[in-house]
Structure formats: structure tokens, C-alpha cells
Amino acid sequence: MRKRWLIGNWKMHGNLAANKALVDGIRERLPVLSESIDMVLCPALPYVSQMAGLVADTGIMLGAQNASDHLKGAYTGETSPMMLKELGCGFVIIGHSERRSYQGETDGLMGRKALAAIDSGLIPVICVGETAEERDSGRTHEVLGRQLDAAFGYIRTAHDEIIVAYEPRWAIGTGIAATPEIVQAEHAFLRARIAQRDADFAQRLTLLYGGSLKASNAESVFSMPDVDGGLIGSAALNADEFVAIYKALDNVVNKSAKDSAKKGQA
Ligand code: PEP
């Protein structure tokens, strides 16, 4: 069975006191993490060092929200993935729709960033997703396929540690999550697309859903067979919600373990 993941994208929120309160809040509600579910928190860049201290020895892992496609050099204002690794990050979100929209990031840049992240020892969380207009005009698969191919054109599937997040742009920050059926259909499409390159890898690939997930809709989405967890934005800023989403994922994992055990006995 694939491992499950819950990743919190804190976006451009937080400060020293609020970050500590949020990590403390998560730990109070969830003193012990499930062995089957990894938790990653992605704070704003200036707080990565503070967060490395806060999550030390907790089992919670650290990610960044962006990194350069270069490892070093004259790139004023950029952050090397090697620097993030040195500060304690294990992950980096690549190609988030907000960076595509506001920073004009392209598919090619996303691929180069993913490669630089892997070369630095980080696991890239590669975001793909269609706009409402692309979905309405029947171009969802064309867009998802193009974005995925662009990223995997730079990286090789032989790298086991790659996470892909399906984040429909119309669902991010809007309060309108994709239905479980839509999520499953698009995850199955993404897995099949990767299978054309490497069938074994496609079965191992972690596929997360992101877009207005909250405690009330998480379990139905996590119950879908091709969903391996979630990338959570606004709800990750609230310890109650975030932990409730984690527990929803834990319920799904436990149910599926029970179902497999029953099948084994039958
Ligand atoms: C995100 O920013 O990756 C995200 C999923 O945001 P939200 O959960 O707020 O829609």
C-alpha cells in the first residue's frame, strides 16, 4: 500500500508567535503521528529555520513553498533548493497555481525547478491543475497532460521520491472543492499518463489532492482509490481543522487496512 501524506501550505501567512502557536496546537491535538501518514508543513520562507526548531523530534517534516531552478549563482532574491535542504527542508512545492498566476511561472520552469530540487535532495511536490475555463471547454486532460509531461520531461521517473498534487485552479482558495468523483477521475488520468513512461513507478507515485479541502469534505475525497492524501491551504492555518483532516485520512487508512484483512481471511 502507498504511504499517505498530509501537506500544509501556509502560503504568505504567519509570524514567529503564530507559527509556534500553530505547531503547538497541532501537537496538543495530535501528540503522536500515525505510522502510515506523513505530515509536512510548508511555512513562508523566512520562518524555515524557526520551524526546523519547532518540529525537531516531532515526526513532522518541513517543506518550502518555492525554490529556484538554479543551485547557486547571481540570482538576486532567489533561494537555492540546496539552501532549503541545509536548513532542514525535505520537500518543496513546485508550480503552485498562485506562482503560475502571479509570478508567471511556466511549465518549463516548473520542470527545471523540480530537477534542481531533486538534485539538492528535496522531494518536489509538483502541482498541476486546470482553470475553470479549461475544464468548461473540455481541455482538462490536455492541460494536465501537458503540465505533467513538461515536469517529467526534465526529471526521470527513476527518482522514487516525487509527489504530484492535483490542484484544480478553480478549487484553490474558493471554498469549492472538486467532488470525490472528479478527483478520482483526474488522479486516475494522471497515474495512467505516468504509466505510459513507467508502469511500476506509476503504481508507487504519490498523488495528492488540493483545493478547498476541509474536515467536512476530506474523508470522502481521501476514500478514493487513487488519492494518497492532501495538500491543504487555508485549513492548514487552523490546528483544529488541520488535525481533523489528518484524522479523516487516518480513518480511511484504518478502514482500508480492515477491509484488506477481511479479504485476506475470506
Ligand atoms: C493550496 O494553496 O495549495 C490549497 C490547496 O489551498 P486551499 O486549501 O486554501 O484551497
PDB file of C-alpha atoms and ligand atoms in Angstrom:
ATOM      1  CA  MET A   1       0.000   0.000   0.000  1.00  0.00           C
ATOM      2  CA  ARG A   2       1.261   3.520  -0.792  1.00  0.00           C
ATOM      3  CA  LYS A   3       2.111   5.791   2.110  1.00  0.00           C
ATOM      4  CA  ARG A   4      -0.339   8.645   2.777  1.00  0.00           C
ATOM      5  CA  TRP A   5       0.576  12.293   3.114  1.00  0.00           C
ATOM      6  CA  LEU A   6      -0.847  15.480   4.526  1.00  0.00           C
ATOM      7  CA  ILE A   7       0.966  18.641   3.477  1.00  0.00           C
ATOM      8  CA  GLY A   8       0.101  22.073   4.846  1.00  0.00           C
ATOM      9  CA  ASN A   9       0.833  25.078   2.625  1.00  0.00           C
ATOM     10  CA  TRP A  10       0.842  28.088   4.929  1.00  0.00           C
ATOM     11  CA  LYS A  11       1.266  30.482   1.975  1.00  0.00           C
ATOM     12  CA  MET A  12       2.306  34.048   2.970  1.00  0.00           C
ATOM     13  CA  HIS A  13       0.867  33.799   6.467  1.00  0.00           C
ATOM     14  CA  GLY A  14       2.358  33.535   9.916  1.00  0.00           C
ATOM     15  CA  ASN A  15       4.854  35.230  12.177  1.00  0.00           C
ATOM     16  CA  LEU A  16       7.158  33.928  14.901  1.00  0.00           C
ATOM     17  CA  ALA A  17       4.438  33.776  17.555  1.00  0.00           C
ATOM     18  CA  ALA A  18       1.666  32.468  15.288  1.00  0.00           C
ATOM     19  CA  ASN A  19       3.894  29.725  13.848  1.00  0.00           C
ATOM     20  CA  LYS A  20       4.772  28.481  17.316  1.00  0.00           C
ATOM     21  CA  ALA A  21       1.120  28.582  18.417  1.00  0.00           C
ATOM     22  CA  LEU A  22       0.071  26.601  15.334  1.00  0.00           C
ATOM     23  CA  VAL A  23       2.716  23.900  15.761  1.00  0.00           C
ATOM     24  CA  ASP A  24       1.907  23.689  19.495  1.00  0.00           C
ATOM     25  CA  GLY A  25      -1.805  23.432  18.635  1.00  0.00           C
ATOM     26  CA  ILE A  26      -1.194  20.592  16.188  1.00  0.00           C
ATOM     27  CA  ARG A  27       0.981  18.741  18.686  1.00  0.00           C
ATOM     28  CA  GLU A  28      -1.531  19.113  21.531  1.00  0.00           C
ATOM     29  CA  ARG A  29      -4.290  17.642  19.386  1.00  0.00           C
ATOM     30  CA  LEU A  30      -2.047  15.025  17.803  1.00  0.00           C
ATOM     31  CA  PRO A  31       0.801  14.094  20.149  1.00  0.00           C
ATOM     32  CA  VAL A  32       1.690  11.015  18.085  1.00  0.00           C
ATOM     33  CA  LEU A  33       1.600  10.798  14.312  1.00  0.00           C
ATOM     34  CA  SER A  34       0.252   7.735  12.552  1.00  0.00           C
ATOM     35  CA  GLU A  35       2.952   5.471  11.127  1.00  0.00           C
ATOM     36  CA  SER A  36       1.076   5.396   7.837  1.00  0.00           C
ATOM     37  CA  ILE A  37       0.663   9.145   7.331  1.00  0.00           C
ATOM     38  CA  ASP A  38       3.490  11.633   6.906  1.00  0.00           C
ATOM     39  CA  MET A  39       2.859  15.261   7.797  1.00  0.00           C
ATOM     40  CA  VAL A  40       4.748  18.089   6.112  1.00  0.00           C
ATOM     41  CA  LEU A  41       4.392  21.786   6.948  1.00  0.00           C
ATOM     42  CA  CYS A  42       5.441  24.445   4.433  1.00  0.00           C
ATOM     43  CA  PRO A  43       5.839  27.815   6.140  1.00  0.00           C
ATOM     44  CA  ALA A  44       6.787  31.093   4.479  1.00  0.00           C
ATOM     45  CA  LEU A  45      10.488  31.129   3.619  1.00  0.00           C
ATOM     46  CA  PRO A  46      11.810  33.464   6.362  1.00  0.00           C
ATOM     47  CA  TYR A  47      10.472  31.079   9.004  1.00  0.00           C
ATOM     48  CA  VAL A  48      12.051  27.864   7.764  1.00  0.00           C
ATOM     49  CA  SER A  49      14.807  27.943  10.415  1.00  0.00           C
ATOM     50  CA  GLN A  50      12.373  28.735  13.213  1.00  0.00           C
ATOM     51  CA  MET A  51      10.128  25.894  12.060  1.00  0.00           C
ATOM     52  CA  ALA A  52      13.041  23.461  11.867  1.00  0.00           C
ATOM     53  CA  GLY A  53      13.491  24.046  15.599  1.00  0.00           C
ATOM     54  CA  LEU A  54       9.763  23.768  16.327  1.00  0.00           C
ATOM     55  CA  VAL A  55       9.275  20.451  14.536  1.00  0.00           C
ATOM     56  CA  ALA A  56      12.552  18.838  15.628  1.00  0.00           C
ATOM     57  CA  ASP A  57      11.873  15.403  17.182  1.00  0.00           C
ATOM     58  CA  THR A  58       8.117  15.602  16.470  1.00  0.00           C
ATOM     59  CA  GLY A  59       7.974  13.482  13.328  1.00  0.00           C
ATOM     60  CA  ILE A  60       6.543  16.480  11.433  1.00  0.00           C
ATOM     61  CA  MET A  61       8.603  17.290   8.355  1.00  0.00           C
ATOM     62  CA  LEU A  62       9.376  20.594   6.730  1.00  0.00           C
ATOM     63  CA  GLY A  63       8.869  21.865   3.214  1.00  0.00           C
ATOM     64  CA  ALA A  64       9.245  25.132   1.323  1.00  0.00           C
ATOM     65  CA  GLN A  65       6.719  26.782  -0.972  1.00  0.00           C
ATOM     66  CA  ASN A  66       9.131  27.546  -3.796  1.00  0.00           C
ATOM     67  CA  ALA A  67      12.782  27.293  -4.803  1.00  0.00           C
ATOM     68  CA  SER A  68      14.983  28.432  -7.646  1.00  0.00           C
ATOM     69  CA  ASP A  69      15.725  26.295 -10.672  1.00  0.00           C
ATOM     70  CA  HIS A  70      19.413  27.128 -10.083  1.00  0.00           C
ATOM     71  CA  LEU A  71      21.586  25.668  -7.363  1.00  0.00           C
ATOM     72  CA  LYS A  72      23.678  28.824  -6.889  1.00  0.00           C
ATOM     73  CA  GLY A  73      24.790  31.967  -8.656  1.00  0.00           C
ATOM     74  CA  ALA A  74      23.907  35.559  -9.400  1.00  0.00           C
ATOM     75  CA  TYR A  75      20.131  35.252  -8.972  1.00  0.00           C
ATOM     76  CA  THR A  76      19.215  38.096  -6.632  1.00  0.00           C
ATOM     77  CA  GLY A  77      16.262  37.349  -4.419  1.00  0.00           C
ATOM     78  CA  GLU A  78      16.125  33.661  -5.288  1.00  0.00           C
ATOM     79  CA  THR A  79      16.534  30.732  -2.900  1.00  0.00           C
ATOM     80  CA  SER A  80      18.532  27.668  -3.835  1.00  0.00           C
ATOM     81  CA  PRO A  81      16.966  24.286  -3.092  1.00  0.00           C
ATOM     82  CA  MET A  82      20.369  23.351  -1.603  1.00  0.00           C
ATOM     83  CA  MET A  83      19.934  26.148   0.955  1.00  0.00           C
ATOM     84  CA  LEU A  84      16.495  24.827   1.859  1.00  0.00           C
ATOM     85  CA  LYS A  85      17.931  21.364   2.305  1.00  0.00           C
ATOM     86  CA  GLU A  86      20.648  22.723   4.585  1.00  0.00           C
ATOM     87  CA  LEU A  87      18.013  24.500   6.715  1.00  0.00           C
ATOM     88  CA  GLY A  88      16.086  21.270   7.276  1.00  0.00           C
ATOM     89  CA  CYS A  89      13.563  21.120   4.433  1.00  0.00           C
ATOM     90  CA  GLY A  90      12.847  17.782   2.837  1.00  0.00           C
ATOM     91  CA  PHE A  91      10.225  18.990   0.361  1.00  0.00           C
ATOM     92  CA  VAL A  92       9.424  21.882  -1.925  1.00  0.00           C
ATOM     93  CA  ILE A  93       6.169  22.811  -3.634  1.00  0.00           C
ATOM     94  CA  ILE A  94       6.759  23.394  -7.335  1.00  0.00           C
ATOM     95  CA  GLY A  95       4.428  25.102  -9.810  1.00  0.00           C
ATOM     96  CA  HIS A  96       1.707  26.137  -7.380  1.00  0.00           C
ATOM     97  CA  SER A  97      -1.099  27.849  -9.283  1.00  0.00           C
ATOM     98  CA  GLU A  98      -0.561  31.088  -7.359  1.00  0.00           C
ATOM     99  CA  ARG A  99       3.006  31.197  -8.680  1.00  0.00           C
ATOM    100  CA  ARG A 100       1.757  30.443 -12.184  1.00  0.00           C
ATOM    101  CA  SER A 101      -0.846  33.232 -11.896  1.00  0.00           C
ATOM    102  CA  TYR A 102       1.086  35.948 -10.064  1.00  0.00           C
ATOM    103  CA  GLN A 103       4.696  35.182 -10.981  1.00  0.00           C
ATOM    104  CA  GLY A 104       4.044  33.937 -14.498  1.00  0.00           C
ATOM    105  CA  GLU A 105       5.743  30.573 -13.893  1.00  0.00           C
ATOM    106  CA  THR A 106       5.661  28.280 -16.905  1.00  0.00           C
ATOM    107  CA  ASP A 107       5.542  24.509 -17.366  1.00  0.00           C
ATOM    108  CA  GLY A 108       9.211  24.504 -18.422  1.00  0.00           C
ATOM    109  CA  LEU A 109      10.320  26.439 -15.354  1.00  0.00           C
ATOM    110  CA  MET A 110       8.377  24.005 -13.196  1.00  0.00           C
ATOM    111  CA  GLY A 111      10.303  21.102 -14.753  1.00  0.00           C
ATOM    112  CA  ARG A 112      13.663  22.798 -14.206  1.00  0.00           C
ATOM    113  CA  LYS A 113      12.740  23.603 -10.602  1.00  0.00           C
ATOM    114  CA  ALA A 114      11.695  20.015  -9.960  1.00  0.00           C
ATOM    115  CA  LEU A 115      15.025  18.774 -11.313  1.00  0.00           C
ATOM    116  CA  ALA A 116      17.029  21.261  -9.203  1.00  0.00           C
ATOM    117  CA  ALA A 117      15.041  20.184  -6.142  1.00  0.00           C
ATOM    118  CA  ILE A 118      15.776  16.512  -6.765  1.00  0.00           C
ATOM    119  CA  ASP A 119      19.457  17.258  -7.396  1.00  0.00           C
ATOM    120  CA  SER A 120      19.514  19.003  -3.998  1.00  0.00           C
ATOM    121  CA  GLY A 121      17.960  16.049  -2.189  1.00  0.00           C
ATOM    122  CA  LEU A 122      14.484  17.564  -1.840  1.00  0.00           C
ATOM    123  CA  ILE A 123      11.234  15.831  -2.771  1.00  0.00           C
ATOM    124  CA  PRO A 124       9.336  18.035  -5.228  1.00  0.00           C
ATOM    125  CA  VAL A 125       5.588  18.382  -4.766  1.00  0.00           C
ATOM    126  CA  ILE A 126       4.643  19.111  -8.366  1.00  0.00           C
ATOM    127  CA  CYS A 127       1.320  20.921  -8.714  1.00  0.00           C
ATOM    128  CA  VAL A 128      -0.847  20.538 -11.785  1.00  0.00           C
ATOM    129  CA  GLY A 129      -4.375  21.745 -12.393  1.00  0.00           C
ATOM    130  CA  GLU A 130      -6.745  23.270 -14.903  1.00  0.00           C
ATOM    131  CA  THR A 131      -8.611  26.576 -14.766  1.00  0.00           C
ATOM    132  CA  ALA A 132     -12.421  26.697 -14.732  1.00  0.00           C
ATOM    133  CA  GLU A 133     -12.396  27.858 -18.317  1.00  0.00           C
ATOM    134  CA  GLU A 134     -10.155  24.953 -19.392  1.00  0.00           C
ATOM    135  CA  ARG A 135     -12.449  22.478 -17.627  1.00  0.00           C
ATOM    136  CA  ASP A 136     -15.589  24.039 -19.112  1.00  0.00           C
ATOM    137  CA  SER A 137     -14.149  23.836 -22.609  1.00  0.00           C
ATOM    138  CA  GLY A 138     -13.256  20.152 -22.194  1.00  0.00           C
ATOM    139  CA  ARG A 139      -9.491  20.721 -22.112  1.00  0.00           C
ATOM    140  CA  THR A 140      -8.730  19.382 -18.620  1.00  0.00           C
ATOM    141  CA  HIS A 141      -6.783  16.341 -19.804  1.00  0.00           C
ATOM    142  CA  GLU A 142      -4.907  18.296 -22.432  1.00  0.00           C
ATOM    143  CA  VAL A 143      -3.755  20.751 -19.727  1.00  0.00           C
ATOM    144  CA  LEU A 144      -2.942  18.161 -17.061  1.00  0.00           C
ATOM    145  CA  GLY A 145      -1.093  16.014 -19.596  1.00  0.00           C
ATOM    146  CA  ARG A 146       0.917  18.998 -20.827  1.00  0.00           C
ATOM    147  CA  GLN A 147       1.881  20.093 -17.310  1.00  0.00           C
ATOM    148  CA  LEU A 148       2.827  16.588 -16.228  1.00  0.00           C
ATOM    149  CA  ASP A 149       4.813  15.864 -19.394  1.00  0.00           C
ATOM    150  CA  ALA A 150       6.682  19.158 -19.005  1.00  0.00           C
ATOM    151  CA  ALA A 151       7.773  18.250 -15.474  1.00  0.00           C
ATOM    152  CA  PHE A 152       8.605  14.617 -16.242  1.00  0.00           C
ATOM    153  CA  GLY A 153      10.455  15.715 -19.367  1.00  0.00           C
ATOM    154  CA  TYR A 154      13.105  17.135 -17.035  1.00  0.00           C
ATOM    155  CA  ILE A 155      13.071  14.553 -14.283  1.00  0.00           C
ATOM    156  CA  ARG A 156      13.374  10.831 -14.645  1.00  0.00           C
ATOM    157  CA  THR A 157      10.738   8.524 -13.198  1.00  0.00           C
ATOM    158  CA  ALA A 158      13.591   6.509 -11.697  1.00  0.00           C
ATOM    159  CA  HIS A 159      13.510   9.031  -8.841  1.00  0.00           C
ATOM    160  CA  ASP A 160      11.121   7.346  -6.447  1.00  0.00           C
ATOM    161  CA  GLU A 161      10.578  10.391  -4.334  1.00  0.00           C
ATOM    162  CA  ILE A 162       8.248  12.576  -6.327  1.00  0.00           C
ATOM    163  CA  ILE A 163       4.837  13.805  -5.259  1.00  0.00           C
ATOM    164  CA  VAL A 164       2.250  15.124  -7.704  1.00  0.00           C
ATOM    165  CA  ALA A 165      -0.603  17.270  -6.417  1.00  0.00           C
ATOM    166  CA  TYR A 166      -3.744  17.688  -8.482  1.00  0.00           C
ATOM    167  CA  GLU A 167      -4.914  21.195  -7.640  1.00  0.00           C
ATOM    168  CA  PRO A 168      -7.677  22.440  -9.934  1.00  0.00           C
ATOM    169  CA  ARG A 169      -7.231  26.194 -10.052  1.00  0.00           C
ATOM    170  CA  TRP A 170     -10.947  26.783  -9.688  1.00  0.00           C
ATOM    171  CA  ALA A 171     -10.888  24.952  -6.351  1.00  0.00           C
ATOM    172  CA  ILE A 172      -7.931  26.681  -4.707  1.00  0.00           C
ATOM    173  CA  GLY A 173      -8.957  29.167  -2.067  1.00  0.00           C
ATOM    174  CA  THR A 174     -12.501  29.349  -3.450  1.00  0.00           C
ATOM    175  CA  GLY A 175     -14.314  27.143  -0.943  1.00  0.00           C
ATOM    176  CA  ILE A 176     -15.464  24.961  -3.870  1.00  0.00           C
ATOM    177  CA  ALA A 177     -13.666  21.627  -3.668  1.00  0.00           C
ATOM    178  CA  ALA A 178     -13.743  19.195  -6.569  1.00  0.00           C
ATOM    179  CA  THR A 179     -16.153  16.321  -5.975  1.00  0.00           C
ATOM    180  CA  PRO A 180     -14.589  12.986  -4.954  1.00  0.00           C
ATOM    181  CA  GLU A 181     -15.610  11.631  -8.386  1.00  0.00           C
ATOM    182  CA  ILE A 182     -13.793  14.412 -10.250  1.00  0.00           C
ATOM    183  CA  VAL A 183     -10.721  13.982  -8.058  1.00  0.00           C
ATOM    184  CA  GLN A 184     -10.659  10.224  -8.666  1.00  0.00           C
ATOM    185  CA  ALA A 185     -11.125  10.644 -12.424  1.00  0.00           C
ATOM    186  CA  GLU A 186      -8.258  13.140 -12.712  1.00  0.00           C
ATOM    187  CA  HIS A 187      -5.951  11.167 -10.427  1.00  0.00           C
ATOM    188  CA  ALA A 188      -6.598   8.046 -12.485  1.00  0.00           C
ATOM    189  CA  PHE A 189      -5.794  10.066 -15.612  1.00  0.00           C
ATOM    190  CA  LEU A 190      -2.533  11.334 -14.095  1.00  0.00           C
ATOM    191  CA  ARG A 191      -1.486   7.857 -12.949  1.00  0.00           C
ATOM    192  CA  ALA A 192      -2.258   6.414 -16.381  1.00  0.00           C
ATOM    193  CA  ARG A 193      -0.262   9.188 -18.060  1.00  0.00           C
ATOM    194  CA  ILE A 194       2.776   8.390 -15.891  1.00  0.00           C
ATOM    195  CA  ALA A 195       2.260   4.670 -16.558  1.00  0.00           C
ATOM    196  CA  GLN A 196       2.950   5.368 -20.226  1.00  0.00           C
ATOM    197  CA  ARG A 197       6.509   6.270 -19.126  1.00  0.00           C
ATOM    198  CA  ASP A 198       6.953   3.743 -16.310  1.00  0.00           C
ATOM    199  CA  ALA A 199       4.150   1.434 -15.175  1.00  0.00           C
ATOM    200  CA  ASP A 200       5.832   0.365 -11.894  1.00  0.00           C
ATOM    201  CA  PHE A 201       6.611   3.909 -10.914  1.00  0.00           C
ATOM    202  CA  ALA A 202       3.033   4.973 -11.677  1.00  0.00           C
ATOM    203  CA  GLN A 203       1.759   2.498  -9.103  1.00  0.00           C
ATOM    204  CA  ARG A 204       4.141   3.892  -6.476  1.00  0.00           C
ATOM    205  CA  LEU A 205       3.596   7.559  -7.332  1.00  0.00           C
ATOM    206  CA  THR A 206       2.052   9.644  -4.553  1.00  0.00           C
ATOM    207  CA  LEU A 207      -0.925  11.655  -5.824  1.00  0.00           C
ATOM    208  CA  LEU A 208      -2.386  14.312  -3.539  1.00  0.00           C
ATOM    209  CA  TYR A 209      -5.496  16.416  -3.988  1.00  0.00           C
ATOM    210  CA  GLY A 210      -5.558  20.110  -3.084  1.00  0.00           C
ATOM    211  CA  GLY A 211      -8.301  22.698  -3.334  1.00  0.00           C
ATOM    212  CA  SER A 212     -10.664  23.807  -0.545  1.00  0.00           C
ATOM    213  CA  LEU A 213     -10.288  20.588   1.439  1.00  0.00           C
ATOM    214  CA  LYS A 214     -11.562  20.836   4.989  1.00  0.00           C
ATOM    215  CA  ALA A 215     -12.569  18.492   7.781  1.00  0.00           C
ATOM    216  CA  SER A 216     -16.126  18.212   6.400  1.00  0.00           C
ATOM    217  CA  ASN A 217     -15.172  17.005   2.892  1.00  0.00           C
ATOM    218  CA  ALA A 218     -11.772  15.377   3.468  1.00  0.00           C
ATOM    219  CA  GLU A 219     -12.847  11.801   4.198  1.00  0.00           C
ATOM    220  CA  SER A 220     -14.951  11.413   1.054  1.00  0.00           C
ATOM    221  CA  VAL A 221     -12.062  12.631  -1.119  1.00  0.00           C
ATOM    222  CA  PHE A 222      -9.447  10.546   0.737  1.00  0.00           C
ATOM    223  CA  SER A 223     -11.606   7.431   0.265  1.00  0.00           C
ATOM    224  CA  MET A 224     -10.983   7.487  -3.491  1.00  0.00           C
ATOM    225  CA  PRO A 225      -8.565   4.745  -4.570  1.00  0.00           C
ATOM    226  CA  ASP A 226      -6.083   6.982  -6.404  1.00  0.00           C
ATOM    227  CA  VAL A 227      -5.916   9.642  -3.688  1.00  0.00           C
ATOM    228  CA  ASP A 228      -2.928   9.340  -1.371  1.00  0.00           C
ATOM    229  CA  GLY A 229      -3.609  12.375   0.795  1.00  0.00           C
ATOM    230  CA  GLY A 230      -3.958  16.119   0.555  1.00  0.00           C
ATOM    231  CA  LEU A 231      -2.229  19.434   0.040  1.00  0.00           C
ATOM    232  CA  ILE A 232      -4.063  21.826   2.321  1.00  0.00           C
ATOM    233  CA  GLY A 233      -4.037  25.643   2.137  1.00  0.00           C
ATOM    234  CA  SER A 234      -6.344  27.739   4.331  1.00  0.00           C
ATOM    235  CA  ALA A 235      -7.447  24.852   6.546  1.00  0.00           C
ATOM    236  CA  ALA A 236      -3.782  24.207   7.415  1.00  0.00           C
ATOM    237  CA  LEU A 237      -3.718  27.514   9.304  1.00  0.00           C
ATOM    238  CA  ASN A 238      -6.193  26.224  11.864  1.00  0.00           C
ATOM    239  CA  ALA A 239      -4.953  23.483  14.201  1.00  0.00           C
ATOM    240  CA  ASP A 240      -8.466  22.089  14.813  1.00  0.00           C
ATOM    241  CA  GLU A 241      -9.223  21.804  11.092  1.00  0.00           C
ATOM    242  CA  PHE A 242      -5.814  20.535  10.068  1.00  0.00           C
ATOM    243  CA  VAL A 243      -5.750  17.826  12.716  1.00  0.00           C
ATOM    244  CA  ALA A 244      -9.346  16.851  11.891  1.00  0.00           C
ATOM    245  CA  ILE A 245      -8.279  16.442   8.240  1.00  0.00           C
ATOM    246  CA  TYR A 246      -5.320  14.311   9.361  1.00  0.00           C
ATOM    247  CA  LYS A 247      -7.699  12.157  11.418  1.00  0.00           C
ATOM    248  CA  ALA A 248     -10.043  11.809   8.444  1.00  0.00           C
ATOM    249  CA  LEU A 249      -7.119  10.425   6.461  1.00  0.00           C
ATOM    250  CA  ASP A 250      -6.241   8.125   9.346  1.00  0.00           C
ATOM    251  CA  ASN A 251      -9.838   6.786   9.372  1.00  0.00           C
ATOM    252  CA  VAL A 252      -9.604   5.994   5.682  1.00  0.00           C
ATOM    253  CA  VAL A 253      -6.261   4.211   6.156  1.00  0.00           C
ATOM    254  CA  ASN A 254      -7.640   2.173   9.057  1.00  0.00           C
ATOM    255  CA  LYS A 255     -10.819   1.254   7.150  1.00  0.00           C
ATOM    256  CA  SER A 256      -8.875   0.106   4.125  1.00  0.00           C
ATOM    257  CA  ALA A 257      -6.487  -1.937   6.323  1.00  0.00           C
ATOM    258  CA  LYS A 258      -9.529  -3.634   7.928  1.00  0.00           C
ATOM    259  CA  ASP A 259     -11.084  -4.300   4.511  1.00  0.00           C
ATOM    260  CA  SER A 260      -7.862  -5.850   3.211  1.00  0.00           C
ATOM    261  CA  ALA A 261      -7.579  -8.012   6.355  1.00  0.00           C
ATOM    262  CA  LYS A 262     -11.187  -9.229   5.849  1.00  0.00           C
ATOM    263  CA  LYS A 263     -10.476 -10.020   2.207  1.00  0.00           C
ATOM    264  CA  GLY A 264      -7.361 -11.938   3.297  1.00  0.00           C
ATOM    265  CA  GLN A 265      -9.454 -14.043   5.718  1.00  0.00           C
ATOM    266  CA  ALA A 266     -12.197 -14.736   3.168  1.00  0.00           C
TER     267      ALA A 266
HETATM  268  C1  PEP B   1      -3.228  25.360  -1.849  1.00  0.00           C
HETATM  269  O1  PEP B   1      -2.917  26.547  -1.775  1.00  0.00           O
HETATM  270  O2  PEP B   1      -2.397  24.515  -2.235  1.00  0.00           O
HETATM  271  C2  PEP B   1      -4.584  24.984  -1.473  1.00  0.00           C
HETATM  272  C3  PEP B   1      -4.964  23.741  -1.657  1.00  0.00           C
HETATM  273  O3  PEP B   1      -5.346  25.988  -0.942  1.00  0.00           O
HETATM  274  P1  PEP B   1      -6.828  25.835  -0.282  1.00  0.00           P
HETATM  275  O4  PEP B   1      -6.818  24.580   0.545  1.00  0.00           O
HETATM  276  O5  PEP B   1      -6.963  27.064   0.553  1.00  0.00           O
HETATM  277  O6  PEP B   1      -7.787  25.761  -1.401  1.00  0.00           O
END
